């Protein structure tokens, strides 16, 4: 509830839809715009939007609460308190309102009143770590009676709520050492050992802690921990851990109206538009195989995504094809030129060294291989400098598993999963002992996904028996397996938010070829619902008609079809065409740059063809390309892999996680989006 908005881009101007049939629609748009202006550090303009919200929806707490947040940003405390009084008159004891009141009290130096407001908020939301940490800081600053006892209680609760948070664990270690509980101090200190190792903490500090723990000398332990804490403060994992329990800004807004507000409104149902699929020439490889993969990225900077084609098997290969924006002389056929050939296996585009150029990583008969991308679009081999070279595996995943701003690697070995931490110089370090995941030999697939929306990337794993497994990322490179209630055996799994509720669902093909959806409810997956009895061999989520709802491209052997999502849970089959051999993979990319997604199909004979989408651009669309800042001396996941991207247009809401450089959002008949929110990974 109280979470920072990492990046918000304002997409439209101040205009509000004058033709809205309900004031609620105007209120939703004004709310969206107000949040965008607030996060762009324009609180005065944000206040204008929130004032309009309160006028349109006077019975809703949000308008008044967000007005208070805007005035807190302007350091106008009295005005903020006035609007908070209005909000509390509507909803006494509202957690968000109480938290904002506490911020106002802190800003005016009234620590006792801040502590009281936070205590009321905690009574309403006892498991909110942000409230607990805020009260802890208020108690420390305000000379509250029985402060030590109350701080100890809040720290103990925080350890229970966020057990892997290094900020909390270091504080708990200090308190335990001060109280003479050295067993607990050792336990708390042990949870941050990996972070201490990665941060190159001076040996003198760790020696002090070790000596203090051995001698059970509390002051010595606290002194060493304080040095370690000071060294860790500027590191990205520590800063992210702090942001998880303490907002970096004053006055976080409410993001949603009450449930009653949305219950009164009906989400518009998208209308169907005619789409014709025209077969266009693609590329032919010399490879043949039984499994394959397509990946897309703009390697040569011409604005059109290039193709990375991988086919596994004895006659397979990995080949890169660079696109030509102009195509043939008539401008009707896409054109590609062959750029690179590598061994058969599975390959990915990845910027592993954060230099802005796309690199390649893949598997093959001789193990993992790396190719470093150069600014001119060429590649050079770096296997000689990488510890990954020669490791035998057939499956890999790329993600920032430790939230340090660079991309790490998870490999599926015949003995277990293996986790490799990026050193950002072409080298990787094995950290299996720290991750402590075991019992997953010969994993079939690894799907990186922030299942619980807590700003770290989890893993959906399809094990050797075809069972779905969830590894929850607890940060500090630790994963804990969480149960998925499902007895089905699956052959493949991918993810998409098919119902536009902000939680990404699983789309899977079971062992019998049935296509199923497992909807997510706040990070917990529901039962598998069959939407196509199949037999389906390949599935790829994409919004082919730009209506803002994720459809599914599917292959039934040689036949290619689409399942159109009508927004009500029903799926309408639409035939696309047939290829000359069984299909291995499908991909959506805008080959002709006309605003709708074309369908790229790879078959087992190594032929890649394009089905050109003619008609999808009758609806509007938005492309989002993530480009991070390059700063000397800092790490940054430059292409935002794993970042959460939200698009709002009135009541319409979409979420995607960045798994490739360009994301495509359909807008339907809406001519604009209100805002784009990016939670950077």
XYZ file of N, CA and C in Angstrom, residues 5 38 75 84 90 94-95 138 149 177 193 198 265 328 353 410 423 491 498 526 537 559 587 599 614 671:
78
model
N 6.790 4.906 -6.263
C 6.570 4.755 -7.692
C 7.884 5.096 -8.370
N 2.464 14.211 -9.534
C 3.091 14.142 -8.215
C 4.448 13.472 -8.294
N 5.465 21.052 1.459
C 5.761 21.417 2.857
C 4.743 22.391 3.430
N -6.520 16.072 5.432
C -6.558 14.800 6.155
C -7.764 14.745 7.093
N -14.617 11.004 6.510
C -15.265 10.007 5.657
C -14.945 8.584 6.079
N -8.675 5.066 8.634
C -8.151 4.621 7.341
C -6.627 4.574 7.419
N -6.043 3.423 7.092
C -4.606 3.204 7.287
C -3.762 4.220 6.522
N 10.093 6.932 14.575
C 9.440 8.005 15.338
C 9.707 7.847 16.832
N 11.621 -0.927 24.896
C 10.750 -2.102 24.799
C 9.937 -2.065 23.508
N 22.794 -8.237 20.475
C 24.103 -8.140 21.133
C 24.033 -7.239 22.368
N 25.531 -12.328 5.545
C 26.924 -12.654 5.231
C 27.220 -12.552 3.742
N 29.854 -9.653 -0.809
C 29.779 -8.977 -2.104
C 30.241 -7.527 -2.020
N -18.901 0.789 -11.865
C -18.500 1.010 -13.256
C -18.344 -0.320 -13.979
N 11.937 -5.003 -49.377
C 12.249 -5.081 -50.791
C 11.967 -3.739 -51.475
N 26.961 -6.985 -19.867
C 27.969 -6.078 -19.329
C 27.468 -4.640 -19.215
N 20.746 -18.259 -14.508
C 20.370 -19.528 -13.870
C 20.450 -20.612 -14.936
N 29.631 -10.595 -12.548
C 30.664 -9.690 -12.038
C 30.835 -8.454 -12.915
N 4.025 -29.468 -20.221
C 5.131 -29.507 -21.165
C 5.802 -28.162 -21.350
N -3.861 -12.011 -18.394
C -4.940 -12.188 -19.376
C -6.236 -11.512 -18.952
N -4.578 -19.775 -9.013
C -5.797 -20.553 -8.881
C -5.723 -21.841 -9.682
N 0.802 -27.270 -29.392
C 2.238 -27.545 -29.267
C 3.042 -26.325 -28.827
N -0.486 -26.269 -38.034
C -1.515 -25.229 -38.098
C -1.225 -24.126 -37.080
N 6.444 -16.003 -32.292
C 6.831 -14.731 -31.700
C 6.068 -13.588 -32.334
N 3.133 -11.967 -36.834
C 3.412 -13.250 -36.211
C 4.566 -13.934 -36.942
N -2.662 -7.497 -41.030
C -3.274 -6.419 -41.807
C -4.620 -6.076 -41.174
N -7.458 7.214 -27.767
C -6.411 7.880 -28.548
C -5.229 8.286 -27.687
